[in-house]
Amino acid sequence: MAEGLRSGGEHERRLSSRAPALWQRVVEQLGTALAVIDPAGRIVAVNPAAERLLQRAAGSVYGRDLHDLCHRDPGGGLVPRERCPLLWALAERRAARGDDDRCLRGDGRLVPISWSATPLADDVSGVCLGMAVLIVETAADRLAGRKRAERAERSERVERSERVEQAERAAHTSALESLAERLTLVAEITDVLGQTLEVDEALARLSRVLVPRLADWAAVDLRVGSRQVHRVAVTGPEGRAPGQEDWRGHLPPAGEATHSPLVQVLNEGAPVLQERVDLDAPPDSPLAAVHDAFLGATGAASAVTVPLGSRRQVTGALTLVRTDSAWPFDTGDLDVASDIGRRVGVVIDNALRFGRQRAVAEAMQRNLLPPLPLHGRFQLAARYQPAPPGSQVGGDWYDAFALRDGTLALVIGDVVGHDLTAAAGMAQLHGILRSLAWDHAEPTGAVVDRLDDALHAITIVRMATLVLARVEGPDTGPWTLHWTSAGHPPPLLLTPDGNAQYLEAGQGLILGTDPCAVDPRPSAAHALPPRSTLLLYTDGLIEVPGSDLTRGLSRLRRHALALAHEPLDILCDQLAARTPLGSTDDVALLALRLPADRAEA
């Protein structure tokens, strides 16, 4: 008999104490409310039945005192702690039970309950860890509660059944057919496009996201002028045959209205869905012929073509292709692609506007930088390098000119900001500083003080850094450098004996930061040995966002020493070419090389 039972049981699922999470399952599915409290009476765990009885979510009761939270007298008043049998039992570490008590639920109702508490002790030490409290509704409230629980359970079963059905349907469809996935894709593309202001880089990033998540192939066409069209990007799946992306380049003019989806989108700005790509119909324009050939070469089964930009201003078109006839585009995909097209159009428009502004600012800045003077036996060289593509032009500048007394003045500066305003402010500072320095023979610190006083009154510059220096001495030497720095990186002096020294004296506040300053700016002086080289530079040559400035200064010192014996133009070219990787700032560099003294000559 036992064997028969054992044999028949092989086809049945049995409970076992060794089964994983058995007791957790028992507690969670227990129909009686169970709460676990620690030695202080605070709730550390409740099961779902307790949540329903207390009408409180588990997360809202953890750590709260069970007595203070729930235990009430028949009138709803809080039972004094010294009269609570549960707290007495907890203090004496013994089992207890109670009847005809009242529990205050989360919805404000008082329900009659009975309870039973059992101490929980550590298996090894025997130390009491708390108590397990079973709570049961009594009398009519219990029946009403049971009915409510049954209704809730039925509702939960219905909801669970609906969720299971939804999950089963979703498991048999593409993840991109769900609205959540489409919104996620659009959000990710928005984030990717917002990371650059370069059109080519933005389109390359866009294509990497679209293929293969939304399509097997993607092509981007941009308008060039009123009718010309340029296919700037074609992206296909991995493993494609070489040459399948050779569709980039200038396309035939868009022409007038035709039946071609691409021409319709470019001319009318309305998206087009081709649920089944029909390549049998002859193309009715040269552009339609090229586009049909592209669809045929990719093996398109369905396609969507959407405008880039708004319907009133179409910048170009985005064409997405799917090659699997079992996975055609639908109207939901068309909505997603249209949204992406609008966002891409805005990015392209912003990038083109930024490029035009950058070009104007860069041209303006270059034209404002003066030619270097011929000054005795001194050699001068300078370089200006705009910020990398994707960054804005800054307000960096250099200057060198002869003062009234024939002394050579050197300037390097950086206006805070990266736009046309910064370039215009640089031009103002450049002109005012020239006038102040040429007109008065006074220490460099006094000249910069007067410039600082006038800064906010007669310029649009908010803040700026600069170094103003004078090279004093007869044509035969010796020579002395007098300078003042307004928060600018220190000049670097390279001497013929192979040493490099940063001239860190003469430092003062950044221009525009303290309009009420009364103390004069410091000036400094340092001898310039024959055949030495002085470098003035802006922070773009040494600084990378997030990096250590000391490391950048050390790198410049090392590179400059290695080039110290090169001709001055080569030294400047090489240093400008070694702008730190990751720099987003423009660079101005001014170099002075002293001649040999008369004895050496």
Short mmCIF file of N, CA, C and O in Angstrom, two decimals, residues 160-263:
data_model
loop_
_atom_site.label_atom_id
_atom_site.label_comp_id
_atom_site.label_asym_id
_atom_site.label_seq_id
_atom_site.Cartn_x
_atom_site.Cartn_y
_atom_site.Cartn_z
N ARG A 160 -4.42 39.75 -12.38
CA ARG A 160 -3.28 38.89 -12.68
C ARG A 160 -3.47 38.16 -13.99
O ARG A 160 -2.55 38.02 -14.80
N SER A 161 -4.70 37.71 -14.23
CA SER A 161 -5.00 37.02 -15.48
C SER A 161 -4.80 37.96 -16.67
O SER A 161 -4.25 37.56 -17.70
N GLU A 162 -5.27 39.22 -16.50
CA GLU A 162 -5.11 40.18 -17.60
C GLU A 162 -3.63 40.46 -17.86
O GLU A 162 -3.21 40.57 -19.02
N ARG A 163 -2.84 40.59 -16.77
CA ARG A 163 -1.41 40.85 -16.96
C ARG A 163 -0.74 39.68 -17.67
O ARG A 163 0.14 39.88 -18.52
N VAL A 164 -1.14 38.46 -17.30
CA VAL A 164 -0.54 37.29 -17.94
C VAL A 164 -0.87 37.28 -19.43
O VAL A 164 -0.01 37.02 -20.28
N GLU A 165 -2.13 37.59 -19.75
CA GLU A 165 -2.52 37.62 -21.16
C GLU A 165 -1.75 38.69 -21.92
O GLU A 165 -1.29 38.46 -23.05
N GLN A 166 -1.60 39.87 -21.30
CA GLN A 166 -0.84 40.93 -21.95
C GLN A 166 0.61 40.53 -22.17
O GLN A 166 1.20 40.79 -23.22
N ALA A 167 1.20 39.89 -21.14
CA ALA A 167 2.59 39.47 -21.27
C ALA A 167 2.75 38.42 -22.37
O ALA A 167 3.73 38.44 -23.12
N GLU A 168 1.78 37.51 -22.46
CA GLU A 168 1.86 36.48 -23.50
C GLU A 168 1.74 37.09 -24.89
O GLU A 168 2.44 36.68 -25.82
N ARG A 169 0.83 38.10 -25.03
CA ARG A 169 0.72 38.76 -26.34
C ARG A 169 2.00 39.51 -26.67
O ARG A 169 2.47 39.46 -27.81
N ALA A 170 2.57 40.22 -25.66
CA ALA A 170 3.78 41.00 -25.92
C ALA A 170 4.96 40.11 -26.26
O ALA A 170 5.85 40.52 -27.01
N ALA A 171 4.98 38.88 -25.69
CA ALA A 171 6.09 37.97 -25.96
C ALA A 171 6.12 37.51 -27.40
O ALA A 171 7.15 37.07 -27.89
N HIS A 172 4.97 37.58 -28.11
CA HIS A 172 4.88 37.12 -29.49
C HIS A 172 4.92 38.27 -30.49
O HIS A 172 4.62 38.10 -31.66
N THR A 173 5.22 39.48 -30.05
CA THR A 173 5.34 40.63 -30.94
C THR A 173 6.66 41.32 -30.72
O THR A 173 7.33 41.11 -29.71
N SER A 174 7.02 42.17 -31.62
CA SER A 174 8.29 42.89 -31.50
C SER A 174 8.22 43.89 -30.35
O SER A 174 7.17 44.50 -30.11
N ALA A 175 9.33 44.03 -29.64
CA ALA A 175 9.37 44.96 -28.51
C ALA A 175 9.12 46.39 -28.97
O ALA A 175 8.57 47.21 -28.25
N LEU A 176 9.50 46.70 -30.20
CA LEU A 176 9.32 48.07 -30.70
C LEU A 176 7.88 48.38 -31.04
O LEU A 176 7.57 49.53 -31.37
N GLU A 177 6.98 47.36 -31.04
CA GLU A 177 5.58 47.62 -31.30
C GLU A 177 4.87 48.17 -30.07
O GLU A 177 3.73 48.57 -30.15
N SER A 178 5.52 48.12 -28.95
CA SER A 178 4.91 48.68 -27.74
C SER A 178 5.21 50.17 -27.66
O SER A 178 6.26 50.65 -28.06
N LEU A 179 4.27 50.92 -27.13
CA LEU A 179 4.43 52.37 -27.02
C LEU A 179 5.60 52.73 -26.13
O LEU A 179 6.35 53.67 -26.42
N ALA A 180 5.79 51.97 -25.05
CA ALA A 180 6.88 52.28 -24.13
C ALA A 180 8.23 52.18 -24.83
O ALA A 180 9.10 53.04 -24.65
N GLU A 181 8.41 51.14 -25.68
CA GLU A 181 9.68 50.98 -26.38
C GLU A 181 9.89 52.12 -27.37
O GLU A 181 10.99 52.63 -27.53
N ARG A 182 8.81 52.53 -28.03
CA ARG A 182 8.96 53.61 -29.00
C ARG A 182 9.34 54.92 -28.32
O ARG A 182 10.20 55.67 -28.79
N LEU A 183 8.70 55.19 -27.19
CA LEU A 183 9.03 56.41 -26.46
C LEU A 183 10.46 56.36 -25.94
O LEU A 183 11.17 57.37 -25.92
N THR A 184 10.89 55.19 -25.50
CA THR A 184 12.27 55.04 -25.04
C THR A 184 13.24 55.33 -26.16
O THR A 184 14.27 56.00 -25.97
N LEU A 185 12.94 54.80 -27.36
CA LEU A 185 13.80 55.03 -28.51
C LEU A 185 13.88 56.51 -28.85
O LEU A 185 14.96 57.06 -29.08
N VAL A 186 12.73 57.19 -28.84
CA VAL A 186 12.71 58.62 -29.15
C VAL A 186 13.51 59.40 -28.10
O VAL A 186 14.28 60.31 -28.44
N ALA A 187 13.35 59.04 -26.83
CA ALA A 187 14.08 59.73 -25.77
C ALA A 187 15.58 59.51 -25.92
O ALA A 187 16.38 60.44 -25.74
N GLU A 188 15.99 58.30 -26.27
CA GLU A 188 17.41 58.01 -26.44
C GLU A 188 17.98 58.79 -27.63
O GLU A 188 19.09 59.33 -27.55
N ILE A 189 17.22 58.85 -28.71
CA ILE A 189 17.69 59.60 -29.88
C ILE A 189 17.80 61.08 -29.55
O ILE A 189 18.76 61.75 -29.95
N THR A 190 16.84 61.59 -28.79
CA THR A 190 16.91 63.00 -28.38
C THR A 190 18.17 63.27 -27.58
O THR A 190 18.87 64.27 -27.79
N ASP A 191 18.50 62.35 -26.67
CA ASP A 191 19.71 62.51 -25.87
C ASP A 191 20.96 62.44 -26.73
O ASP A 191 21.89 63.24 -26.58
N VAL A 192 20.98 61.51 -27.68
CA VAL A 192 22.15 61.35 -28.55
C VAL A 192 22.34 62.59 -29.42
O VAL A 192 23.46 63.09 -29.58
N LEU A 193 21.25 63.09 -29.98
CA LEU A 193 21.36 64.26 -30.86
C LEU A 193 21.77 65.51 -30.09
O LEU A 193 22.41 66.41 -30.65
N GLY A 194 21.41 65.57 -28.82
CA GLY A 194 21.74 66.76 -28.03
C GLY A 194 23.19 66.83 -27.61
O GLY A 194 23.62 67.82 -27.02
N GLN A 195 23.98 65.80 -27.92
CA GLN A 195 25.36 65.76 -27.47
C GLN A 195 26.35 66.39 -28.46
O GLN A 195 27.53 66.44 -28.19
N THR A 196 25.87 66.85 -29.61
CA THR A 196 26.79 67.43 -30.59
C THR A 196 26.07 68.50 -31.40
O THR A 196 24.85 68.47 -31.56
N LEU A 197 26.85 69.45 -31.90
CA LEU A 197 26.34 70.47 -32.81
C LEU A 197 26.93 70.31 -34.21
O LEU A 197 26.81 71.21 -35.04
N GLU A 198 27.59 69.17 -34.46
CA GLU A 198 28.11 68.87 -35.78
C GLU A 198 27.12 68.00 -36.53
O GLU A 198 26.71 66.94 -36.05
N VAL A 199 26.71 68.43 -37.74
CA VAL A 199 25.68 67.72 -38.50
C VAL A 199 26.10 66.29 -38.80
O VAL A 199 25.35 65.33 -38.58
N ASP A 200 27.33 66.11 -39.32
CA ASP A 200 27.78 64.76 -39.70
C ASP A 200 27.80 63.83 -38.49
O ASP A 200 27.39 62.67 -38.57
N GLU A 201 28.30 64.33 -37.37
CA GLU A 201 28.38 63.49 -36.17
C GLU A 201 26.98 63.17 -35.66
O GLU A 201 26.70 62.04 -35.24
N ALA A 202 26.07 64.14 -35.70
CA ALA A 202 24.70 63.90 -35.24
C ALA A 202 24.02 62.83 -36.09
O ALA A 202 23.35 61.93 -35.57
N LEU A 203 24.20 62.90 -37.42
CA LEU A 203 23.55 61.92 -38.30
C LEU A 203 24.18 60.54 -38.14
O LEU A 203 23.48 59.52 -38.23
N ALA A 204 25.49 60.49 -37.91
CA ALA A 204 26.14 59.19 -37.69
C ALA A 204 25.61 58.54 -36.41
O ALA A 204 25.32 57.34 -36.37
N ARG A 205 25.46 59.33 -35.36
CA ARG A 205 24.92 58.79 -34.10
C ARG A 205 23.46 58.36 -34.28
O ARG A 205 23.05 57.32 -33.75
N LEU A 206 22.70 59.15 -35.03
CA LEU A 206 21.31 58.80 -35.28
C LEU A 206 21.21 57.45 -35.98
O LEU A 206 20.41 56.58 -35.59
N SER A 207 22.01 57.25 -36.99
CA SER A 207 21.95 56.00 -37.76
C SER A 207 22.32 54.81 -36.90
O SER A 207 21.71 53.73 -37.02
N ARG A 208 23.28 54.98 -36.01
CA ARG A 208 23.69 53.85 -35.16
C ARG A 208 22.58 53.45 -34.19
O ARG A 208 22.54 52.30 -33.75
N VAL A 209 21.70 54.38 -33.84
CA VAL A 209 20.59 54.05 -32.96
C VAL A 209 19.42 53.44 -33.74
O VAL A 209 18.79 52.47 -33.30
N LEU A 210 19.15 53.98 -34.92
CA LEU A 210 18.01 53.51 -35.70
C LEU A 210 18.20 52.10 -36.25
O LEU A 210 17.25 51.32 -36.34
N VAL A 211 19.43 51.79 -36.67
CA VAL A 211 19.73 50.47 -37.24
C VAL A 211 20.53 49.68 -36.22
O VAL A 211 21.60 50.12 -35.79
N PRO A 212 20.04 48.50 -35.80
CA PRO A 212 18.87 47.77 -36.30
C PRO A 212 17.63 47.88 -35.42
O PRO A 212 16.72 47.09 -35.58
N ARG A 213 17.58 48.82 -34.47
CA ARG A 213 16.49 48.82 -33.50
C ARG A 213 15.14 49.15 -34.13
O ARG A 213 14.12 48.61 -33.71
N LEU A 214 15.14 50.03 -35.12
CA LEU A 214 13.87 50.41 -35.75
C LEU A 214 13.81 49.98 -37.21
O LEU A 214 12.72 49.81 -37.75
N ALA A 215 14.94 49.82 -37.85
CA ALA A 215 14.95 49.52 -39.28
C ALA A 215 16.20 48.72 -39.61
O ALA A 215 17.15 48.64 -38.83
N ASP A 216 16.18 48.13 -40.83
CA ASP A 216 17.36 47.41 -41.34
C ASP A 216 18.28 48.35 -42.11
O ASP A 216 19.48 48.11 -42.20
N TRP A 217 17.71 49.39 -42.71
CA TRP A 217 18.49 50.38 -43.45
C TRP A 217 17.94 51.77 -43.12
O TRP A 217 16.75 51.93 -42.84
N ALA A 218 18.82 52.76 -43.16
CA ALA A 218 18.42 54.15 -42.97
C ALA A 218 19.20 55.03 -43.93
O ALA A 218 20.42 54.82 -44.15
N ALA A 219 18.52 55.99 -44.52
CA ALA A 219 19.17 56.95 -45.43
C ALA A 219 18.70 58.35 -45.06
O ALA A 219 17.52 58.56 -44.75
N VAL A 220 19.64 59.30 -45.08
CA VAL A 220 19.33 60.69 -44.74
C VAL A 220 19.69 61.56 -45.95
O VAL A 220 20.81 61.50 -46.46
N ASP A 221 18.71 62.34 -46.41
CA ASP A 221 18.90 63.27 -47.52
C ASP A 221 18.68 64.69 -47.03
O ASP A 221 17.71 64.96 -46.31
N LEU A 222 19.57 65.60 -47.41
CA LEU A 222 19.45 67.00 -47.01
C LEU A 222 19.27 67.87 -48.24
O LEU A 222 19.87 67.62 -49.30
N ARG A 223 18.47 68.91 -48.08
CA ARG A 223 18.33 69.91 -49.14
C ARG A 223 19.59 70.76 -49.21
O ARG A 223 20.13 71.17 -48.19
N VAL A 224 20.03 71.05 -50.43
CA VAL A 224 21.12 71.99 -50.64
C VAL A 224 20.59 73.02 -51.63
O VAL A 224 20.48 72.76 -52.83
N GLY A 225 20.24 74.18 -51.11
CA GLY A 225 19.59 75.16 -51.97
C GLY A 225 18.10 74.84 -52.10
O GLY A 225 17.52 74.09 -51.31
N SER A 226 17.47 75.37 -53.12
CA SER A 226 16.03 75.22 -53.27
C SER A 226 15.63 73.87 -53.83
O SER A 226 14.60 73.31 -53.45
N ARG A 227 16.41 73.29 -54.75
CA ARG A 227 16.02 72.06 -55.41
C ARG A 227 17.03 70.93 -55.25
O ARG A 227 16.68 69.76 -55.38
N GLN A 228 18.28 71.22 -55.02
CA GLN A 228 19.31 70.19 -54.94
C GLN A 228 19.15 69.35 -53.67
O GLN A 228 18.76 69.85 -52.62
N VAL A 229 19.46 68.06 -53.81
CA VAL A 229 19.34 67.13 -52.71
C VAL A 229 20.66 66.36 -52.60
O VAL A 229 21.23 65.94 -53.61
N HIS A 230 21.13 66.20 -51.36
CA HIS A 230 22.39 65.50 -51.12
C HIS A 230 22.14 64.37 -50.13
O HIS A 230 21.65 64.60 -49.03
N ARG A 231 22.46 63.13 -50.53
CA ARG A 231 22.32 61.99 -49.61
C ARG A 231 23.59 61.92 -48.78
O ARG A 231 24.66 61.56 -49.26
N VAL A 232 23.46 62.26 -47.49
CA VAL A 232 24.64 62.43 -46.65
C VAL A 232 24.95 61.20 -45.80
O VAL A 232 26.05 61.08 -45.25
N ALA A 233 23.99 60.28 -45.64
CA ALA A 233 24.24 59.13 -44.78
C ALA A 233 23.40 57.95 -45.25
O ALA A 233 22.22 58.10 -45.56
N VAL A 234 24.04 56.77 -45.31
CA VAL A 234 23.36 55.51 -45.59
C VAL A 234 23.94 54.48 -44.64
O VAL A 234 25.15 54.27 -44.61
N THR A 235 23.08 53.85 -43.84
CA THR A 235 23.53 52.87 -42.85
C THR A 235 22.74 51.59 -43.02
O THR A 235 21.51 51.63 -43.14
N GLY A 236 23.44 50.46 -43.04
CA GLY A 236 22.78 49.17 -43.20
C GLY A 236 23.15 48.21 -42.09
O GLY A 236 23.89 48.55 -41.16
N PRO A 237 22.68 46.97 -42.18
CA PRO A 237 22.94 45.99 -41.13
C PRO A 237 24.37 45.48 -41.17
O PRO A 237 25.10 45.64 -42.16
N GLU A 238 24.79 44.85 -40.08
CA GLU A 238 26.10 44.22 -40.05
C GLU A 238 26.12 43.06 -41.04
O GLU A 238 25.12 42.38 -41.25
N GLY A 239 27.29 42.83 -41.64
CA GLY A 239 27.42 41.73 -42.58
C GLY A 239 26.94 42.06 -43.98
O GLY A 239 26.86 41.18 -44.83
N ARG A 240 26.62 43.34 -44.26
CA ARG A 240 26.16 43.71 -45.59
C ARG A 240 27.32 43.61 -46.58
O ARG A 240 28.49 43.71 -46.21
N ALA A 241 26.98 43.44 -47.85
CA ALA A 241 27.99 43.32 -48.88
C ALA A 241 28.70 44.66 -49.09
O ALA A 241 28.08 45.71 -49.01
N PRO A 242 30.02 44.63 -49.34
CA PRO A 242 30.73 45.88 -49.62
C PRO A 242 30.12 46.61 -50.81
O PRO A 242 29.70 46.01 -51.80
N GLY A 243 30.04 47.90 -50.70
CA GLY A 243 29.49 48.69 -51.79
C GLY A 243 28.01 48.96 -51.68
O GLY A 243 27.47 49.76 -52.45
N GLN A 244 27.33 48.29 -50.72
CA GLN A 244 25.89 48.51 -50.61
C GLN A 244 25.56 49.89 -50.04
O GLN A 244 24.41 50.31 -50.10
N GLU A 245 26.55 50.57 -49.48
CA GLU A 245 26.31 51.91 -48.95
C GLU A 245 26.80 53.00 -49.91
O GLU A 245 26.86 54.16 -49.54
N ASP A 246 27.16 52.62 -51.15
CA ASP A 246 27.65 53.60 -52.11
C ASP A 246 26.49 54.36 -52.75
O ASP A 246 26.38 54.46 -53.98
N TRP A 247 25.59 54.85 -51.92
CA TRP A 247 24.46 55.62 -52.42
C TRP A 247 24.56 57.08 -51.97
O TRP A 247 23.65 57.87 -52.22
N ARG A 248 25.65 57.40 -51.29
CA ARG A 248 25.83 58.77 -50.83
C ARG A 248 26.27 59.67 -51.98
O ARG A 248 26.93 59.23 -52.92
N GLY A 249 25.95 60.94 -51.86
CA GLY A 249 26.36 61.90 -52.88
C GLY A 249 25.19 62.75 -53.33
O GLY A 249 24.08 62.68 -52.80
N HIS A 250 25.45 63.57 -54.34
CA HIS A 250 24.40 64.47 -54.85
C HIS A 250 23.38 63.66 -55.63
O HIS A 250 23.72 62.79 -56.44
N LEU A 251 22.10 63.95 -55.41
CA LEU A 251 21.00 63.30 -56.09
C LEU A 251 20.40 64.27 -57.12
O LEU A 251 20.64 65.49 -57.07
N PRO A 252 19.62 63.75 -58.05
CA PRO A 252 18.95 64.65 -59.01
C PRO A 252 18.04 65.64 -58.28
O PRO A 252 17.62 65.40 -57.15
N PRO A 253 17.72 66.76 -58.91
CA PRO A 253 16.83 67.75 -58.27
C PRO A 253 15.49 67.13 -57.89
O PRO A 253 15.02 66.18 -58.52
N ALA A 254 14.87 67.70 -56.85
CA ALA A 254 13.60 67.17 -56.38
C ALA A 254 12.50 67.33 -57.43
O ALA A 254 11.61 66.49 -57.54
N GLY A 255 12.53 68.37 -58.24
CA GLY A 255 11.52 68.55 -59.28
C GLY A 255 10.15 68.88 -58.70
O GLY A 255 10.00 69.23 -57.53
N GLU A 256 9.16 68.74 -59.55
CA GLU A 256 7.79 69.03 -59.12
C GLU A 256 7.15 67.80 -58.51
O GLU A 256 7.78 66.75 -58.37
N ALA A 257 5.86 67.92 -58.18
CA ALA A 257 5.15 66.84 -57.50
C ALA A 257 5.12 65.58 -58.37
O ALA A 257 4.80 65.63 -59.55
N THR A 258 5.50 64.45 -57.77
CA THR A 258 5.45 63.15 -58.43
C THR A 258 4.88 62.15 -57.44
O THR A 258 4.53 62.49 -56.31
N HIS A 259 4.82 60.89 -57.90
CA HIS A 259 4.31 59.84 -57.03
C HIS A 259 5.41 59.27 -56.13
O HIS A 259 5.12 58.44 -55.28
N SER A 260 6.65 59.69 -56.29
CA SER A 260 7.74 59.17 -55.47
C SER A 260 7.59 59.63 -54.02
O SER A 260 7.41 60.83 -53.76
N PRO A 261 7.66 58.71 -53.05
CA PRO A 261 7.55 59.12 -51.64
C PRO A 261 8.59 60.16 -51.24
O PRO A 261 8.29 61.11 -50.51
N LEU A 262 9.82 60.00 -51.71
CA LEU A 262 10.88 60.94 -51.34
C LEU A 262 10.57 62.34 -51.86
O LEU A 262 10.70 63.33 -51.14
N VAL A 263 10.13 62.43 -53.11
CA VAL A 263 9.80 63.74 -53.69
C VAL A 263 8.60 64.36 -52.97
O VAL A 263 8.58 65.56 -52.68
#
